[in-house]
Short mmCIF file of C-alpha atoms in Angstrom, two decimals:
data_model
loop_
_atom_site.label_atom_id
_atom_site.label_comp_id
_atom_site.label_asym_id
_atom_site.label_seq_id
_atom_site.Cartn_x
_atom_site.Cartn_y
_atom_site.Cartn_z
CA UNK A 10 32.78 -12.38 13.01
CA UNK A 11 31.60 -13.25 16.28
CA UNK A 12 33.12 -13.07 19.86
CA UNK A 13 34.01 -16.37 22.04
CA UNK A 14 31.28 -17.84 23.64
CA UNK A 15 31.39 -16.12 26.74
CA UNK A 16 27.99 -14.30 26.25
CA UNK A 17 27.17 -11.33 23.97
CA UNK A 18 26.08 -7.96 25.63
CA UNK A 19 23.05 -6.30 24.04
CA UNK A 20 21.85 -2.62 24.06
CA UNK A 21 18.39 -1.91 22.83
CA UNK A 22 17.30 1.63 21.29
CA UNK A 23 13.37 2.19 21.47
CA UNK A 24 11.08 0.56 23.96
CA UNK A 25 7.84 0.78 22.02
CA UNK A 26 5.53 -2.38 21.56
CA UNK A 27 8.39 -4.22 19.59
CA UNK A 28 11.53 -3.17 21.67
CA UNK A 29 9.57 -3.91 24.90
CA UNK A 30 8.66 -7.45 23.83
CA UNK A 31 12.21 -8.15 22.70
CA UNK A 32 13.53 -7.31 25.95
CA UNK A 33 10.87 -9.43 27.85
CA UNK A 34 11.77 -12.34 25.56
CA UNK A 35 15.55 -11.97 26.28
CA UNK A 36 15.10 -11.70 30.15
CA UNK A 37 12.44 -13.99 30.68
CA UNK A 38 13.40 -16.64 28.03
CA UNK A 39 17.04 -16.15 28.86
CA UNK A 40 18.00 -20.01 29.30
CA UNK A 41 16.15 -20.97 26.38
CA UNK A 42 17.49 -18.36 24.24
CA UNK A 43 21.13 -19.08 25.15
CA UNK A 44 20.79 -22.78 24.17
CA UNK A 45 19.57 -21.61 20.93
CA UNK A 46 22.02 -19.01 20.32
CA UNK A 47 25.31 -21.04 21.91
CA UNK A 48 25.90 -18.45 24.31
CA UNK A 49 23.89 -15.90 26.77
CA UNK A 50 22.37 -12.89 25.14
CA UNK A 51 22.30 -10.32 27.80
CA UNK A 52 20.81 -6.79 28.13
CA UNK A 53 23.00 -4.40 29.54
CA UNK A 54 21.67 -0.92 28.36
CA UNK A 55 18.57 0.39 26.99
CA UNK A 56 17.53 3.98 25.55
CA UNK A 57 13.94 5.23 25.36
CA UNK A 58 11.93 8.39 25.66
CA UNK A 59 9.93 7.72 28.61
CA UNK A 60 11.80 6.08 31.68
CA UNK A 61 8.40 6.06 33.88
CA UNK A 62 6.48 3.78 31.27
CA UNK A 63 5.57 0.24 32.62
CA UNK A 64 6.69 -2.14 30.10
CA UNK A 65 6.44 -5.34 31.93
CA UNK A 66 10.06 -6.04 32.50
CA UNK A 67 12.84 -5.21 35.21
CA UNK A 68 15.19 -2.48 34.44
CA UNK A 69 17.48 -3.96 37.20
CA UNK A 70 21.22 -4.41 36.07
CA UNK A 71 20.28 -2.63 32.87
CA UNK A 72 21.94 1.09 32.12
CA UNK A 73 19.29 3.64 31.10
CA UNK A 74 20.23 6.21 28.18
CA UNK A 75 18.30 9.04 27.60
CA UNK A 76 20.29 9.43 24.58
CA UNK A 77 20.23 6.83 22.09
CA UNK A 78 23.58 7.56 20.53
CA UNK A 79 25.49 6.95 23.75
CA UNK A 80 24.81 3.19 23.36
CA UNK A 81 27.20 3.07 20.40
CA UNK A 82 30.09 4.57 22.76
CA UNK A 83 30.17 1.82 25.31
CA UNK A 84 32.84 -0.63 24.85
CA UNK A 85 31.13 -3.80 26.46
CA UNK A 86 28.49 -3.71 23.98
CA UNK A 87 28.23 -6.17 20.97
CA UNK A 88 24.88 -5.86 19.27
CA UNK A 89 22.62 -2.82 19.44
CA UNK A 90 19.14 -3.28 18.67
CA UNK A 91 17.25 -0.45 16.83
CA UNK A 92 13.66 0.01 17.26
CA UNK A 93 13.33 3.66 16.91
CA UNK A 94 12.44 3.93 13.19
CA UNK A 95 12.45 6.73 10.61
CA UNK A 96 14.91 6.76 7.56
CA UNK A 97 16.79 9.61 9.19
CA UNK A 98 17.66 11.19 12.26
CA UNK A 99 18.39 9.45 15.60
CA UNK A 100 17.99 5.79 14.21
CA UNK A 101 20.65 6.51 11.12
CA UNK A 102 22.96 8.32 13.45
CA UNK A 103 22.92 5.38 15.46
CA UNK A 104 23.18 2.70 12.65
CA UNK A 105 26.39 4.76 11.48
CA UNK A 106 28.05 4.94 15.13
CA UNK A 107 27.40 1.35 15.95
CA UNK A 108 28.62 -0.22 12.68
CA UNK A 109 31.43 2.05 12.23
CA UNK A 110 32.73 0.73 16.11
CA UNK A 111 32.27 -2.69 14.80
CA UNK A 112 29.01 -3.52 16.72
CA UNK A 113 26.67 -5.51 14.94
CA UNK A 114 23.49 -3.76 14.34
CA UNK A 115 19.95 -5.39 14.18
CA UNK A 116 17.09 -3.23 13.10
CA UNK A 117 13.17 -3.59 12.14
CA UNK A 118 13.70 -0.06 10.37
CA UNK A 119 12.74 -1.23 6.84
CA UNK A 120 12.74 2.60 5.71
CA UNK A 121 16.32 3.35 6.59
CA UNK A 122 17.61 -0.10 5.14
CA UNK A 123 15.47 0.99 1.76
CA UNK A 124 17.01 4.46 1.65
CA UNK A 125 20.73 3.82 3.30
CA UNK A 126 21.11 -0.10 2.80
CA UNK A 127 24.04 0.34 0.66
CA UNK A 128 25.72 2.62 2.81
CA UNK A 129 25.20 0.70 5.98
CA UNK A 130 26.21 -2.58 4.39
CA UNK A 131 29.47 -1.07 3.43
CA UNK A 132 29.88 0.22 6.98
CA UNK A 133 29.33 -3.50 8.37
CA UNK A 134 31.52 -5.07 5.97
CA UNK A 135 34.68 -2.48 6.35
CA UNK A 136 34.15 -2.99 10.14
CA UNK A 137 33.51 -6.81 10.62
CA UNK A 138 30.12 -6.37 11.74
CA UNK A 139 26.63 -7.64 10.96
CA UNK A 140 23.65 -5.59 9.58
CA UNK A 141 20.64 -7.69 10.04
CA UNK A 142 17.08 -6.52 9.11
CA UNK A 143 14.88 -9.84 9.05
CA UNK A 144 12.25 -7.80 11.24
CA UNK A 145 12.19 -5.21 8.54
CA UNK A 146 9.98 -7.19 6.03
CA UNK A 147 6.79 -9.07 6.60
CA UNK A 148 7.29 -9.19 10.31
CA UNK A 149 6.97 -12.73 11.52
CA UNK A 150 7.70 -14.17 7.91
CA UNK A 151 11.27 -15.14 7.68
CA UNK A 152 11.31 -13.55 4.22
CA UNK A 153 14.77 -12.11 4.40
CA UNK A 154 16.13 -15.51 5.46
CA UNK A 155 14.35 -17.58 3.17
CA UNK A 156 15.48 -15.59 0.07
CA UNK A 157 18.93 -14.82 1.33
CA UNK A 158 19.67 -18.49 2.59
CA UNK A 159 16.69 -20.93 2.03
CA UNK A 160 16.87 -20.18 -1.67
CA UNK A 161 20.26 -19.10 -2.43
CA UNK A 162 20.87 -22.01 -4.73
CA UNK A 163 18.22 -20.85 -6.68
CA UNK A 164 17.86 -18.20 -9.87
CA UNK A 165 14.92 -16.17 -8.59
CA UNK A 166 12.81 -14.95 -11.31
CA UNK A 167 10.07 -13.31 -9.30
CA UNK A 168 9.15 -12.05 -5.87
CA UNK A 169 5.47 -10.95 -4.97
CA UNK A 170 3.65 -10.27 -2.00
CA UNK A 171 0.99 -8.79 0.06
CA UNK A 172 3.26 -6.54 2.36
CA UNK A 173 1.19 -4.51 4.18
CA UNK A 174 -1.44 -5.75 7.04
CA UNK A 175 -3.11 -2.57 7.11
CA UNK A 176 -3.89 -2.40 3.65
CA UNK A 177 -4.91 -5.97 3.43
CA UNK A 178 -6.88 -5.42 6.30
CA UNK A 179 -8.90 -2.36 4.68
CA UNK A 180 -9.37 -4.24 1.32
CA UNK A 181 -10.32 -7.35 2.77
CA UNK A 182 -13.15 -5.32 4.96
CA UNK A 183 -13.91 -3.26 1.95
CA UNK A 184 -14.81 -6.51 0.13
CA UNK A 185 -16.84 -8.46 2.67
CA UNK A 186 -18.75 -5.75 4.12
CA UNK A 187 -19.55 -3.33 1.05
CA UNK A 188 -18.27 -0.10 3.32
CA UNK A 189 -16.07 2.68 1.63
CA UNK A 190 -12.42 3.11 2.25
CA UNK A 191 -12.67 6.20 4.45
CA UNK A 192 -14.99 4.48 6.94
CA UNK A 193 -13.23 0.96 6.92
CA UNK A 194 -10.08 3.26 7.53
CA UNK A 195 -11.61 4.94 10.59
CA UNK A 196 -12.17 1.40 11.83
CA UNK A 197 -8.72 0.08 11.18
CA UNK A 198 -7.55 3.20 13.33
CA UNK A 199 -9.48 2.40 16.37
CA UNK A 200 -8.67 -1.25 16.21
CA UNK A 201 -5.15 -0.22 16.09
CA UNK A 202 -4.21 -1.46 12.57
CA UNK A 203 -3.41 2.00 11.28
CA UNK A 204 -1.77 5.02 12.51
CA UNK A 205 -3.58 8.33 13.20
CA UNK A 206 -1.58 9.69 10.00
CA UNK A 207 -1.97 6.58 7.62
CA UNK A 208 -0.04 7.76 4.70
CA UNK A 209 2.74 5.59 4.95
CA UNK A 210 0.37 2.43 4.69
CA UNK A 211 -2.35 3.57 2.59
CA UNK A 212 -0.07 5.14 -0.05
CA UNK A 213 2.12 1.72 -0.46
CA UNK A 214 5.27 3.47 0.83
CA UNK A 215 5.59 1.27 3.90
CA UNK A 216 5.29 -1.73 1.45
CA UNK A 217 7.43 -0.24 -0.99
CA UNK A 218 10.18 -0.13 1.40
CA UNK A 219 10.05 -4.06 2.19
CA UNK A 220 9.67 -4.45 -1.63
CA UNK A 221 13.08 -2.58 -2.45
CA UNK A 222 14.60 -4.87 0.31
CA UNK A 223 13.52 -8.08 -1.17
CA UNK A 224 14.47 -7.04 -4.66
CA UNK A 225 17.93 -6.09 -3.80
CA UNK A 226 18.69 -9.65 -2.43
CA UNK A 227 16.74 -11.66 -5.06
CA UNK A 228 18.55 -10.09 -7.95
CA UNK A 229 21.97 -8.75 -6.88
CA UNK A 230 21.67 -5.10 -6.98
CA UNK A 231 21.80 -2.24 -4.42
CA UNK A 232 18.69 -1.28 -2.68
CA UNK A 233 16.97 1.80 -4.62
CA UNK A 234 13.76 2.86 -3.09
CA UNK A 235 13.37 5.72 -5.81
CA UNK A 236 13.41 3.26 -8.60
CA UNK A 237 10.18 1.60 -7.12
CA UNK A 238 6.71 2.49 -8.87
CA UNK A 239 3.96 3.04 -6.10
CA UNK A 240 0.64 3.11 -5.85
CA UNK A 241 -1.45 2.98 -3.01
CA UNK A 242 -5.34 1.96 -2.02
CA UNK A 243 -6.93 5.58 -1.60
CA UNK A 244 -8.69 5.59 -4.98
CA UNK A 245 -10.27 1.96 -4.50
CA UNK A 246 -14.24 2.37 -3.99
CA UNK A 247 -16.64 -0.30 -2.70
CA UNK A 248 -17.97 -0.67 -6.29
CA UNK A 249 -14.75 -1.69 -7.70
CA UNK A 250 -15.30 -4.94 -5.57
CA UNK A 251 -18.54 -5.90 -6.84
CA UNK A 252 -17.26 -5.45 -10.45
CA UNK A 253 -13.83 -7.44 -9.90
CA UNK A 254 -15.83 -10.25 -8.05
CA UNK A 255 -18.36 -10.43 -11.12
CA UNK A 256 -15.20 -10.56 -13.13
CA UNK A 257 -13.51 -13.31 -11.24
CA UNK A 258 -10.87 -11.37 -9.22
CA UNK A 259 -10.02 -10.00 -5.94
CA UNK A 260 -8.29 -6.71 -5.20
CA UNK A 261 -5.28 -6.67 -3.46
CA UNK A 262 -2.16 -4.22 -2.81
CA UNK A 263 0.49 -6.29 -4.19
CA UNK A 264 4.29 -5.96 -4.53
CA UNK A 265 6.07 -7.39 -7.58
CA UNK A 266 9.92 -7.35 -8.46
CA UNK A 267 11.29 -9.15 -11.47
CA UNK A 268 15.05 -9.24 -12.62
CA UNK A 269 16.16 -6.10 -14.57
CA UNK A 270 12.29 -4.51 -14.19
CA UNK A 271 11.29 -1.62 -11.95
CA UNK A 272 9.99 -3.05 -8.82
CA UNK A 273 6.28 -2.15 -8.47
CA UNK A 274 3.94 -1.62 -5.74
CA UNK A 275 0.26 -1.47 -7.07
CA UNK A 276 -3.67 -2.12 -6.26
CA UNK A 277 -4.33 -4.74 -8.54
CA UNK A 278 -6.79 -7.58 -9.65
CA UNK A 279 -5.65 -11.20 -8.81
CA UNK A 280 -7.70 -14.15 -9.94
CA UNK A 281 -9.50 -15.59 -7.17
CA UNK A 282 -7.76 -18.91 -7.68
CA UNK A 283 -4.24 -17.60 -6.90
CA UNK A 284 -2.64 -18.14 -3.79
CA UNK A 285 -2.05 -14.47 -2.65
CA UNK A 286 -5.89 -13.68 -3.50
CA UNK A 287 -6.70 -15.91 -0.70
CA UNK A 288 -4.79 -14.11 2.12
CA UNK A 289 -7.19 -11.81 3.86
CA UNK A 290 -7.05 -9.53 7.03
CA UNK A 291 -3.76 -8.15 8.54
CA UNK A 292 -1.84 -11.24 7.32
CA UNK A 293 1.23 -10.67 4.88
CA UNK A 294 2.24 -13.15 2.29
CA UNK A 295 5.29 -13.54 0.07
CA UNK A 296 5.75 -15.40 -3.08
CA UNK A 297 8.93 -16.65 -4.45
CA UNK A 298 9.53 -18.03 -7.62
CA UNK A 299 12.68 -19.47 -8.62
CA UNK A 300 14.67 -22.24 -10.51
CA UNK A 301 14.69 -25.16 -9.84
CA UNK A 302 12.33 -24.76 -6.78
CA UNK A 303 9.26 -23.48 -8.59
CA UNK A 304 6.84 -21.58 -6.46
CA UNK A 305 7.23 -21.09 -2.51
CA UNK A 306 4.13 -19.06 -0.56
CA UNK A 307 4.88 -17.75 2.99
CA UNK A 308 2.22 -16.51 5.01
CA UNK A 309 2.13 -14.78 8.60
CA UNK A 310 1.81 -11.85 10.87
CA UNK A 311 3.32 -8.98 9.23
CA UNK A 312 3.52 -6.52 12.36
CA UNK A 313 2.83 -6.27 15.98
CA UNK A 314 5.16 -6.99 18.96
CA UNK A 315 4.72 -11.05 18.79
CA UNK A 316 5.73 -11.33 14.96
CA UNK A 317 8.42 -8.41 14.72
CA UNK A 318 10.10 -9.50 18.17
CA UNK A 319 10.26 -13.09 16.70
CA UNK A 320 12.40 -11.97 13.67
CA UNK A 321 14.71 -9.68 15.94
CA UNK A 322 15.43 -12.84 18.05
CA UNK A 323 16.19 -14.47 14.98
CA UNK A 324 18.76 -12.21 14.14
CA UNK A 325 20.22 -12.02 17.36
CA UNK A 326 20.58 -15.98 17.60
CA UNK A 327 22.23 -16.15 13.92
CA UNK A 328 24.60 -13.39 15.24
CA UNK A 329 25.43 -15.35 18.43
CA UNK A 330 25.63 -18.59 16.46
CA UNK A 331 28.07 -17.46 13.83
CA UNK A 332 25.29 -17.13 11.03
CA UNK A 333 25.20 -13.44 10.44
CA UNK A 334 25.84 -13.44 6.68
CA UNK A 335 26.28 -10.44 4.35
CA UNK A 336 23.32 -7.98 4.44
CA UNK A 337 22.18 -8.47 0.89
CA UNK A 338 23.45 -11.86 0.09
CA UNK A 339 26.56 -11.03 -1.45
CA UNK A 340 29.58 -8.75 -1.00
CA UNK A 341 28.68 -5.06 -1.26
CA UNK A 342 31.19 -4.46 -4.24
CA UNK A 343 29.31 -7.32 -6.04
CA UNK A 344 26.05 -5.48 -5.83
CA UNK A 345 25.08 -3.97 -9.07
CA UNK A 346 23.64 -0.51 -9.43
CA UNK A 347 20.08 -0.57 -10.08
CA UNK A 348 20.32 2.10 -12.69
CA UNK A 349 22.71 0.05 -14.54
CA UNK A 350 20.39 -3.22 -14.82
CA UNK A 351 16.69 -1.96 -14.93
CA UNK A 352 15.25 -2.13 -18.66
CA UNK A 353 11.79 -0.62 -17.77
CA UNK A 354 8.45 -1.50 -16.19
CA UNK A 355 7.94 -4.77 -17.84
CA UNK A 356 5.60 -6.32 -20.38
CA UNK A 357 2.15 -4.94 -21.09
CA UNK A 358 -0.65 -5.87 -19.08
CA UNK A 359 -4.34 -5.84 -19.10
CA UNK A 360 -6.02 -3.21 -16.76
CA UNK A 361 -9.26 -2.73 -14.99
CA UNK A 362 -10.64 0.65 -15.84
CA UNK A 363 -13.56 2.39 -13.78
CA UNK A 364 -15.13 5.46 -14.86
CA UNK A 365 -17.63 7.64 -13.21
CA UNK A 366 -19.77 9.33 -16.06
CA UNK A 367 -22.95 11.15 -16.50
CA UNK A 368 -25.14 8.45 -17.76
CA UNK A 369 -26.37 10.15 -21.28
CA UNK A 370 -26.27 9.36 -25.07
CA UNK A 371 -22.61 9.42 -26.67
CA UNK A 372 -20.52 8.58 -23.53
CA UNK A 373 -19.46 5.10 -24.75
CA UNK A 374 -18.47 6.67 -28.11
CA UNK A 375 -16.66 9.35 -26.66
CA UNK A 376 -14.81 7.15 -24.21
CA UNK A 377 -13.92 4.42 -27.34
CA UNK A 378 -12.56 7.05 -29.23
CA UNK A 379 -9.97 8.18 -26.76
CA UNK A 380 -9.15 4.62 -25.95
CA UNK A 381 -8.70 4.08 -30.13
CA UNK A 382 -6.52 6.98 -30.03
CA UNK A 383 -4.03 5.66 -27.92
CA UNK A 384 -4.07 2.08 -29.06
CA UNK A 385 -6.08 0.66 -26.74
CA UNK A 386 -8.31 -2.36 -27.25
CA UNK A 387 -11.35 -3.09 -25.15
CA UNK A 388 -11.74 -6.68 -24.06
CA UNK A 389 -15.21 -6.32 -22.22
CA UNK A 390 -17.51 -3.71 -20.83
CA UNK A 391 -19.69 -3.58 -17.54
CA UNK A 392 -22.49 -1.50 -16.65
CA UNK A 393 -25.33 -2.36 -14.16
CA UNK A 394 -28.82 -0.36 -14.83
CA UNK A 395 -29.25 3.08 -16.25
CA UNK A 396 -29.64 6.38 -14.67
CA UNK A 397 -30.36 8.71 -17.14
CA UNK A 398 -28.57 12.34 -16.19
CA UNK A 399 -27.05 10.81 -13.06
CA UNK A 400 -23.34 9.46 -12.32
CA UNK A 401 -22.91 5.80 -13.07
CA UNK A 402 -19.96 3.50 -13.10
CA UNK A 403 -18.70 2.56 -16.66
CA UNK A 404 -16.21 -0.52 -16.18
CA UNK A 405 -13.80 -1.79 -18.86
CA UNK A 406 -11.24 -4.34 -19.06
CA UNK A 407 -8.50 -3.91 -21.69
CA UNK A 408 -6.38 -6.29 -23.51
CA UNK A 409 -2.76 -5.94 -22.89
CA UNK A 410 -1.73 -2.36 -22.88
CA UNK A 411 1.39 -0.23 -22.32
CA UNK A 412 1.33 1.86 -18.73
CA UNK A 413 2.25 4.86 -20.58
CA UNK A 414 -0.26 4.66 -23.20
CA UNK A 415 -3.14 4.03 -20.55
CA UNK A 416 -2.08 6.67 -18.38
CA UNK A 417 -2.42 9.19 -21.54
CA UNK A 418 -6.03 8.26 -22.02
CA UNK A 419 -7.08 8.56 -18.71
CA UNK A 420 -5.35 11.85 -18.20
CA UNK A 421 -7.66 12.92 -21.49
CA UNK A 422 -10.81 11.25 -19.99
CA UNK A 423 -10.37 13.18 -17.02
CA UNK A 424 -10.79 16.29 -18.42
CA UNK A 425 -14.15 15.23 -20.02
CA UNK A 426 -17.20 17.11 -18.42
CA UNK A 427 -19.13 13.94 -18.45
CA UNK A 428 -16.18 12.02 -16.25
CA UNK A 429 -16.90 13.30 -12.79
CA UNK A 430 -14.40 11.39 -10.78
CA UNK A 431 -10.79 10.90 -11.43
CA UNK A 432 -10.57 7.42 -13.35
CA UNK A 433 -9.38 4.28 -11.71
CA UNK A 434 -7.25 1.83 -13.12
CA UNK A 435 -5.66 -1.43 -11.83
CA UNK A 436 -3.50 -3.98 -13.30
CA UNK A 437 -4.86 -7.43 -13.84
CA UNK A 438 -2.18 -9.80 -12.60
CA UNK A 439 -2.28 -12.90 -14.50
CA UNK A 440 1.15 -14.12 -15.71
CA UNK A 441 2.77 -12.28 -12.99
CA UNK A 442 1.88 -14.88 -10.51
CA UNK A 443 1.57 -18.04 -12.74
CA UNK A 444 4.18 -20.62 -10.74
#
């Protein structure tokens, strides 16, 4: 699938933080990377919106295109590196055109792969090209390669991970400082950890894109973003961390995928002793559990120019060295349609439930009556202090219960006059993360 060892010609679409770092590495470390790849990797063309920006590398000998689509029309280009982003539009058009013309395609675009991975992998196979996306999942952690190659001999039983550094930073900071979500989010934006419009991160969408990709590789089905259950971190309050700690847990946004079950991106409680609970700040972590290997944990930087360009360079070297492989680890006609293998949301789980209620007689009886109506059993109850007539937190942990039953109960509670804020419920992950 690779050309003779005379050097590969590369075009880069998108020269933001990551694209520019990829270019700098290819230029400044040309000899070292050629040695690793077995042939030279030469940039011949680039495309970006602003030609005048200083990107700390020379464009001498490199052709510039205002229209990224033109990169796919060049006969001398072997590999196109796409750093534009977005599941549709220019990035998708470029991917289709590149692969259709037999050009290898390397991308960090997790949204595009999660939504269009099946189509693009089909084009790649049909045109003897490689579709590579190590940089789309967990930045500098070689999560895709670990799963697709390093663990290829295993039966994968579970993939779980902290897959968004922005959310992990916000939750870690809320826990250590006692500050609320909005204040910590503002700090994350000032520090560059969160976008000005943070919805993709804090609502769990970005992480769910990555989970979609990992689940497809792990369990041999087509990527299906619409099949992922997604919950973000907006509803978590500083009070939740105090109660979680009292119970022996830490709050994290964790993605979990298991064979035949709906992948779920969820804000949850992890035991303080679990490996994922110890991953803080902007770091990402991915835990693989398989047979015969057992549990494997990989931790590292999940975003940024250095981490993501590292993954892009790895893909380029693999292509040059003839190690490109199949996008999802199997021929596309052997990947199952996810709708045919999905069996539901998984086994019942215990939950942490927090209600903000008016402190008055009869509140607990009213709440427990609703839970009993929906066959939900309380394991523990926490309430610190009293404030008659004021709004206080009422925290419960449940025994294992179906998600659907709990949702019905919480919807009913939300309509009560004594409940002043939308109830918050988070699964307590125990068996999920036992190796």
